[in-house]
Coordinates of C-alpha atoms in Angstrom, one line a residue:
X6 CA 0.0 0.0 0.0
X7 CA 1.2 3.2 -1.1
X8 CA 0.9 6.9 -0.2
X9 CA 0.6 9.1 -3.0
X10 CA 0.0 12.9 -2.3
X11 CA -2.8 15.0 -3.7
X12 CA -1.7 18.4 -2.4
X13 CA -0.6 20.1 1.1
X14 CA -3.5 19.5 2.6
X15 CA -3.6 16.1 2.8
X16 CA -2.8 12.6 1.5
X17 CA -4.5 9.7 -0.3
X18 CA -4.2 6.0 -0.2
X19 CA -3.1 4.4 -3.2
X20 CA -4.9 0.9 -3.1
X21 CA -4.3 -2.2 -5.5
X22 CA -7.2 -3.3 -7.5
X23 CA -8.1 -6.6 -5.7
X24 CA -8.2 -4.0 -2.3
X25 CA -10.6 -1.4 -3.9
X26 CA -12.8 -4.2 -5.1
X27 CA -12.7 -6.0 -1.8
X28 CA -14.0 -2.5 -0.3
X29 CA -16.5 -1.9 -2.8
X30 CA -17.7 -5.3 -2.4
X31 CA -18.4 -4.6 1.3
X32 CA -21.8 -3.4 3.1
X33 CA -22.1 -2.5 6.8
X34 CA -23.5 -5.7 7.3
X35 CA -21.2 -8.1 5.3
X36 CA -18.3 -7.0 7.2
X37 CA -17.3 -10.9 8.8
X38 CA -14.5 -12.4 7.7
X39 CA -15.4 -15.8 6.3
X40 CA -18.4 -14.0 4.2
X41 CA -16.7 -11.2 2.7
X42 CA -13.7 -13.4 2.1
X43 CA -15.6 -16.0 0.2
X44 CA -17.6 -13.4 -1.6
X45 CA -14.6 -11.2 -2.6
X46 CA -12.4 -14.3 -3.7
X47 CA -9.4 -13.5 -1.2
X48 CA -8.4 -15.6 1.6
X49 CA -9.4 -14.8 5.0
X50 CA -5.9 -13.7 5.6
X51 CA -6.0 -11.3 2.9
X52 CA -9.2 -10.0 4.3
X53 CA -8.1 -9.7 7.8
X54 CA -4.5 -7.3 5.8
X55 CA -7.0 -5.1 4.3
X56 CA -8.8 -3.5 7.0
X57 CA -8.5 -0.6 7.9
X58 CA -9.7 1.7 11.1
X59 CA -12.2 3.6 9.0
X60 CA -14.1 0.1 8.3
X61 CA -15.7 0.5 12.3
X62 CA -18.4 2.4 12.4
X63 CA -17.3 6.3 12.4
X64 CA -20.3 7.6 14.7
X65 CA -20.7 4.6 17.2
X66 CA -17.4 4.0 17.9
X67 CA -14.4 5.7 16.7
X68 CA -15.8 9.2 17.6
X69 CA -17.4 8.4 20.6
X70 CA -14.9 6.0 22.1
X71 CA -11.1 6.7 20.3
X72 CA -10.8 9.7 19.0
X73 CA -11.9 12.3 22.4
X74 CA -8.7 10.8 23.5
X75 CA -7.0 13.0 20.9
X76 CA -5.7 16.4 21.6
X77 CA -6.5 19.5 19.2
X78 CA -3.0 18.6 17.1
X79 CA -3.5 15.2 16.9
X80 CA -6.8 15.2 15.4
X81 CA -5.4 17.7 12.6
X82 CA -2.3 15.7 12.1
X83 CA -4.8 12.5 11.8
X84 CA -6.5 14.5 9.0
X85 CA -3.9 15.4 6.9
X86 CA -3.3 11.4 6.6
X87 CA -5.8 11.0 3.8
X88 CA -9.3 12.1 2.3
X89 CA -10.9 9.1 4.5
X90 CA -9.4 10.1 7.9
X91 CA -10.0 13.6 7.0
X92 CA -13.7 13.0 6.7
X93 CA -13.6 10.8 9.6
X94 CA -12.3 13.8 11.3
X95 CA -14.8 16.6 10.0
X96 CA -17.6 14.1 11.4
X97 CA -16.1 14.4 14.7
X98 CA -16.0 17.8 14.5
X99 CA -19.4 18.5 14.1
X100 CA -20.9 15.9 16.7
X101 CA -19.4 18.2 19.7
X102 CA -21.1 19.7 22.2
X103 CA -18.1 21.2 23.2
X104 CA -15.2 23.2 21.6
X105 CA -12.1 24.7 23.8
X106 CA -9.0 26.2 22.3
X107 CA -7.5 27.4 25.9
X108 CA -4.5 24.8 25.2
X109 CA -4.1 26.2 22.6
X110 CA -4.3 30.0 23.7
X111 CA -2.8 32.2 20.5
X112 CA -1.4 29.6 19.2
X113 CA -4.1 29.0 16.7
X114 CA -5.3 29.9 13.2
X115 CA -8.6 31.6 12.0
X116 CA -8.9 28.4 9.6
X117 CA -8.3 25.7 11.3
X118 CA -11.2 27.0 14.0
X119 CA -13.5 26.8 11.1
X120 CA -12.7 24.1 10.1
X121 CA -13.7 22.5 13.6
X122 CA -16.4 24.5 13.9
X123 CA -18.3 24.8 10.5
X124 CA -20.4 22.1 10.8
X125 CA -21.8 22.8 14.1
X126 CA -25.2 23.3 15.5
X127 CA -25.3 21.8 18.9
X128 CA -22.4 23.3 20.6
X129 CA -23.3 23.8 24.5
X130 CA -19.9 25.4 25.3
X131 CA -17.6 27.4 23.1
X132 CA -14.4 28.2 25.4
X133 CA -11.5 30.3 23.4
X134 CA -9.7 31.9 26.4
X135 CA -6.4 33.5 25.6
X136 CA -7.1 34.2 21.7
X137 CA -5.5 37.2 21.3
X138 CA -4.4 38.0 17.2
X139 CA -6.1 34.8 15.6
X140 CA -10.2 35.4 16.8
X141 CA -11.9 38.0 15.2
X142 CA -16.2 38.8 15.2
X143 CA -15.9 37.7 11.6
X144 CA -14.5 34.3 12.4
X145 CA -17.3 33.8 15.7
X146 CA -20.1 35.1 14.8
X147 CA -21.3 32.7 12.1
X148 CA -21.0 29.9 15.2
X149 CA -23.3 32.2 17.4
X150 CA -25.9 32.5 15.2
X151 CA -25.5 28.6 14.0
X152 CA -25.4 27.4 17.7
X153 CA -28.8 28.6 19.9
X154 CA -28.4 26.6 22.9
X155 CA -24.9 27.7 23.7
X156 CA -24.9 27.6 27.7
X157 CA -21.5 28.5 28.1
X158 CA -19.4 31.1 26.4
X159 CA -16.1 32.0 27.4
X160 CA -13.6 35.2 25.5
X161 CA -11.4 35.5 28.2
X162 CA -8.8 37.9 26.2
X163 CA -9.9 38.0 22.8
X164 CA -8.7 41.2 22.4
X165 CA -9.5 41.6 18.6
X166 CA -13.3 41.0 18.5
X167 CA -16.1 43.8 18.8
X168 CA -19.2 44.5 19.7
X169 CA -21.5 42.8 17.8
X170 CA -20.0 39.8 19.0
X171 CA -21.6 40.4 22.3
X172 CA -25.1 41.9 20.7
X173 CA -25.0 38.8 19.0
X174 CA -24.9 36.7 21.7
X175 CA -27.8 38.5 23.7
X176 CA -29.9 38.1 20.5
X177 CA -29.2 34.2 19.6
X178 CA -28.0 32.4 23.2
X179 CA -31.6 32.8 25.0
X180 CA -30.0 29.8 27.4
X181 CA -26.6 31.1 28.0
X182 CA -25.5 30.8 31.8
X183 CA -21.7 31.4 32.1
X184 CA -20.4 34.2 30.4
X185 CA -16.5 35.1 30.8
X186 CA -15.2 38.7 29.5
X187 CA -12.8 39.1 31.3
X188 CA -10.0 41.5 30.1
X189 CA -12.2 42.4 26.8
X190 CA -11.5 46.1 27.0
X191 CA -13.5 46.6 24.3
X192 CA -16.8 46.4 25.4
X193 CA -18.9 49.3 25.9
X194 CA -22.4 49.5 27.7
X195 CA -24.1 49.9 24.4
X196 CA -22.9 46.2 23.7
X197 CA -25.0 44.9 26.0
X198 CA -28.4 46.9 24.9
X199 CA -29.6 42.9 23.3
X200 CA -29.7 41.8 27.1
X201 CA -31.7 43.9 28.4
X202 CA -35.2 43.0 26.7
X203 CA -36.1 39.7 29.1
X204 CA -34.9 38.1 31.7
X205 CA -32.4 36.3 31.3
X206 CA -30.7 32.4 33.0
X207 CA -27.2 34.0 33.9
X208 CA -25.9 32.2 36.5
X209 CA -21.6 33.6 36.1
X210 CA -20.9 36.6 34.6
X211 CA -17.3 37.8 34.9
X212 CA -16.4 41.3 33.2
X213 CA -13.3 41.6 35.3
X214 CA -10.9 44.3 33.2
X215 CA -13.0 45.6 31.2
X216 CA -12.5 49.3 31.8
X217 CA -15.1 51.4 29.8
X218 CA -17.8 49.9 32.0
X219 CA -19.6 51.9 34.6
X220 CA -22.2 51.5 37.2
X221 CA -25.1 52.6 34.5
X222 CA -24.4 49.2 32.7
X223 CA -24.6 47.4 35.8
X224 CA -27.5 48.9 37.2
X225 CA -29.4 48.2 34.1
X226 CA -28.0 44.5 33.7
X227 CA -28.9 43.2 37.2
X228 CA -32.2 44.2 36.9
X229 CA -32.1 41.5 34.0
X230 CA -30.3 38.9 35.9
X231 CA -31.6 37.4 38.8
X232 CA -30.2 34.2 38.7
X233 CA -27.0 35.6 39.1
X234 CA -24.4 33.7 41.5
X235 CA -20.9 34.3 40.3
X236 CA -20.3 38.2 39.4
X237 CA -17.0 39.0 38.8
X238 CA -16.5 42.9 38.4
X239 CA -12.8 43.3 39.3
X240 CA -10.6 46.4 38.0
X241 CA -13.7 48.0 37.2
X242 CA -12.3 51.6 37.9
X243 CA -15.4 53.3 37.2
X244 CA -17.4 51.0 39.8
X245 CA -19.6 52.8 42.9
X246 CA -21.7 52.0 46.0
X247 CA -24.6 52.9 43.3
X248 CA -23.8 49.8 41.4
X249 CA -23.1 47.5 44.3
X250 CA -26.3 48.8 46.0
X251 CA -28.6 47.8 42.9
X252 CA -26.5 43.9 43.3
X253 CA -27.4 44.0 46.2
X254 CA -31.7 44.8 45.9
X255 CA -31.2 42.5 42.3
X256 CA -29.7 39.3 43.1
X257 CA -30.3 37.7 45.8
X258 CA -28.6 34.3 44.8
X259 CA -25.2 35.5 44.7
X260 CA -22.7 33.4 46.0
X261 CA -19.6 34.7 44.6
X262 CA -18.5 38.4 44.6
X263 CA -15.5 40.4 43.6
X264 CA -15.3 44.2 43.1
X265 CA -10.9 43.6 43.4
X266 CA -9.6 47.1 42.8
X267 CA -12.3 48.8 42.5
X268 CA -11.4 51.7 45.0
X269 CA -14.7 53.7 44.6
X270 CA -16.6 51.2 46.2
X271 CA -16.7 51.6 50.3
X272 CA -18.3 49.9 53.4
X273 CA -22.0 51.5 52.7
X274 CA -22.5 48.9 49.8
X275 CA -21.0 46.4 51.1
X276 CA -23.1 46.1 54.2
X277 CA -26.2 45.9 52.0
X278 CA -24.6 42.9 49.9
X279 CA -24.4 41.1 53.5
X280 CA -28.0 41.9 54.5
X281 CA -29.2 40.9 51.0
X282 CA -27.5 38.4 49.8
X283 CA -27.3 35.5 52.4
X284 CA -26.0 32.7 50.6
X285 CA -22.6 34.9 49.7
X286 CA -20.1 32.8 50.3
X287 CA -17.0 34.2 48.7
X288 CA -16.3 38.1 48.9
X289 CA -13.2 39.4 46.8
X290 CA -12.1 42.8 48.2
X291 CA -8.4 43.5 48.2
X292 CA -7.0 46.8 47.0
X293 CA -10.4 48.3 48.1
X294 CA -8.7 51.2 50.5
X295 CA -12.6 51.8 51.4
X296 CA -13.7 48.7 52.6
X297 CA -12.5 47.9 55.9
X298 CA -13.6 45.8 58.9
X299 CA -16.6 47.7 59.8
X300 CA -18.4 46.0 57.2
X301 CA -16.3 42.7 56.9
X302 CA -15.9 41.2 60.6
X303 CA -20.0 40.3 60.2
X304 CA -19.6 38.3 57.0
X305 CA -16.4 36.6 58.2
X306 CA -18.6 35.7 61.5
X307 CA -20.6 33.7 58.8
X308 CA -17.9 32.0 57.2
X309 CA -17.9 34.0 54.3
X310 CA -14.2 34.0 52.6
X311 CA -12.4 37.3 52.1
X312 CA -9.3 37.6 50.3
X313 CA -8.3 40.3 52.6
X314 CA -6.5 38.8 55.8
X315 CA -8.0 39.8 59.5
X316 CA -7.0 41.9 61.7
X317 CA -4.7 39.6 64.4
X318 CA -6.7 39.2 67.8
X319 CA -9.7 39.6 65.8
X320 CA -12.6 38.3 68.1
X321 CA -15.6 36.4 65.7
X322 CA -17.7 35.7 68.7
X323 CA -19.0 39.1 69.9
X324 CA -20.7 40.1 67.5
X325 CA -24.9 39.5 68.7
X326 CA -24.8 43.4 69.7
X327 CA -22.6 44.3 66.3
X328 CA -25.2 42.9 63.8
X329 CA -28.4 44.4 65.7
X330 CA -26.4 48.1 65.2
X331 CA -25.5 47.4 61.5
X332 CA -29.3 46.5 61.2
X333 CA -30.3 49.1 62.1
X334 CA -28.2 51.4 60.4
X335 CA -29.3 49.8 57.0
X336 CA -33.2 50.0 57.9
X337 CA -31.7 54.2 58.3
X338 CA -30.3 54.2 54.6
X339 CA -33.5 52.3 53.4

C-alpha cells in the first residue's frame, strides 16, 4: 500500500485493484470475515491485511470511544493522513457539544477554527480563552448564530473581537448561563443593549478588566439577571456603591462576589450585599482602600471567605450586639 500525495493538505491512499474491489464489495452488514472473504475471492488472511480503522463504524465507535482521546493537534495531524481520515475527522467535529481552544491560547489559526467549527449546530460550550491576534467577530459570529443553545461562552482575552459579537450573543444564546469577558477592554455598555429585553438564566458573569464599563451598565444588567451567583467585576475603575447597592436589591442568589480594585466602592455597599444576599459565600475585596472591617468582621462571622487577611486578635464571637447596630443602620439608609 502506497501513499501518493494530492496536495498540502492532505494525503490519499493508493490501493491495489483486488483492495478497492474488496471494499467496494463490502456493506455494513457483510463486514465478517469468512463472508466477505468467500464473496470477494481472497483468503481470509488477505481479508483480515486489508482492513483498515475507517471500516468500524465512524459515529458509534471511533468518535465516541477513540478519537476524544486525541488532543487538538493530533486530530489535525490524523486529518492530513488521507481524504478518509479527513472526513472521519470533520464528522467528529461536528458531533461536539463542546469546543475549547485554551491549550491552545494564540497559538491557533482563524482556519483551522472553522474548520472545527463549521459544521456545528449543537455546541453547548464554546471556550476560546487567551485568543488574542487569531479570533476576530468575523470568524465567531457565524458559530453564534448557527449554535442557539450555547450555555457556556467563554472570550477571556480576545482582544480583537467587537461589539456585535456580544449583541449577537444577547440576541441568539436565550439559554446562556456562564459568560466570561474578562480582560475584553472593548466592550462598551451599548454592547450589551440585546440583554436587556427579558430576563435572562445567567448564573456567572465575569467582566473583570474591562475598563469602559460603569455603574449605569450594571445597574441596568442586574435588573435582567436574577439568577446571578458568580459576578465577577474586578478592576472596574469606574465602579460605585450605586452599582453595588442595585446587586445588592437584584440578586439575591449570589454566592460569589468580587469588586478587586475597584477603589470607589466603600463599606455602605457592602453592608447591604451582607443583609441581601445570604447565601454569599465568597467576597473578593483586596486593594479596596474603602472597605475595611466595619463591614467585613460580620460576613467573616458567617464564614464567608475574604481575600483580605483579619486583623490579628480579631474576636468572631461578639458580635450579637454588632449585627443588631449594623441593622439598624441599613433600615436608616432604606
Amino acid at each position: 500500500m502506497a501513499f501518493k500525495n494530492l496536495d498540502n493538505d492532505r494525503l490519499e491512499l493508493d490501493l491495489s485493484e483486488s483492495e478497492i474491489k474488496l471494499h467496494e464489495n463490502l456493506t455494513f452488514n457483510e463486514r465478517t470475515p469468512n463472508i466477505s472473504a468467500k464473496k470477494s475471492g481472497l483468503s481470509e488472511s488477505t481479508y483480515f491485511d486489508s482492513i483498515s480503522l475507517l471500516d468500524l463504524p465512524w459515529e458509534q465507535v471511533l468518535c465516541n470511544y477513540l478519537l476524544p482521546y486525541l488532543s487538538i493537534k493530533d486530530l489535525f495531524r490524523l486529518r492530513l493522513v488521507s481524504t478518509g481520515f479527513r472526513d472521519l475527522i470533520q464528522t467528529h467535529f461536528g458531533l461536539q457539544f463542546h469546543v475549547n481552544t485554551c491549550s491552545l491560547g494564540d497559538h491557533f489559526s482563524s482556519k483551522a477554527f472553522q474548520i472545527m467549527t463549521r459544521n456545528n449546530i449543537y455546541l453547548r460550550s464554546l471556550c476560546v480563552r487567551g485568543a488574542k491576534s487569531w479570533l476576530n467577530s468575523e470568524t465567531i459570529l457565524p458559530i453564534i448564530s448557527s449554535n442557539p443553545h450555547l450555555e457556556k461562552i467563554d472570550l477571556t482575552g480576545c482582544s480583537a473581537l467587537s461589539g456585535p459579537v456580544i449583541y449577537s450573543i444577547g440576541v441568539n444564546c436565550k439559554y446562556l448561563k456562564h459568560l466570561c469577558l474578562k480582560d475584553c477592554v472593548w466592550l462598551v455598555g451599548d454592547n450589551f443593549l440585546s440583554f436587556m429585553n427579558t430576563p435572562l438564566c445567567l448564573e456567572f458573569l465575569d467582566l473583570s478588566g474591562c475598563w469602559n464599563l460603569d455603574d449605569n451598565l450594571i445597574v441596568q444588567l442586574v435588573q435582567f439577571t436574577p439568577s446571578i451567583k458568580h459576578l465577577l467585576l474586578a478592576n472596574l475603575f469606574g465602579l460605585t456603591d450605586r452599582a453595588v447597592g442595585a446587586i445588592a436589591h437584584s440578586c439575591p442568589e449570589l454566592i460569589n462576589f468580587s469588586v478587586r480594585s475597584c477603589w470607589r466602592v466603600t463599606d455602605n455597599s457592602i453592608k447591604l450585599i451582607s443583609h441581601y444576599c445570604p447565601k454569599l459565600k465568597a467576597l473578593q475585596v483586596r486593594e479596596c482602600r474603602d472597605i475595611t472591617e466595619e463591614s467585613l468582621t460580620y460576613l467573616r462571622s458567617k464564614k464567608v471567605r475574604i481575600d483580605k487577611a483579619a486583623p490579628s486578635g480579631l474576636n468572631l464571637n461578639r458580635l450579637d450586639l454588632q449585627q443588631i447596630n449594623l441593622n439598624a443602620r441599613i433600615n436608616m439608609v432604606l
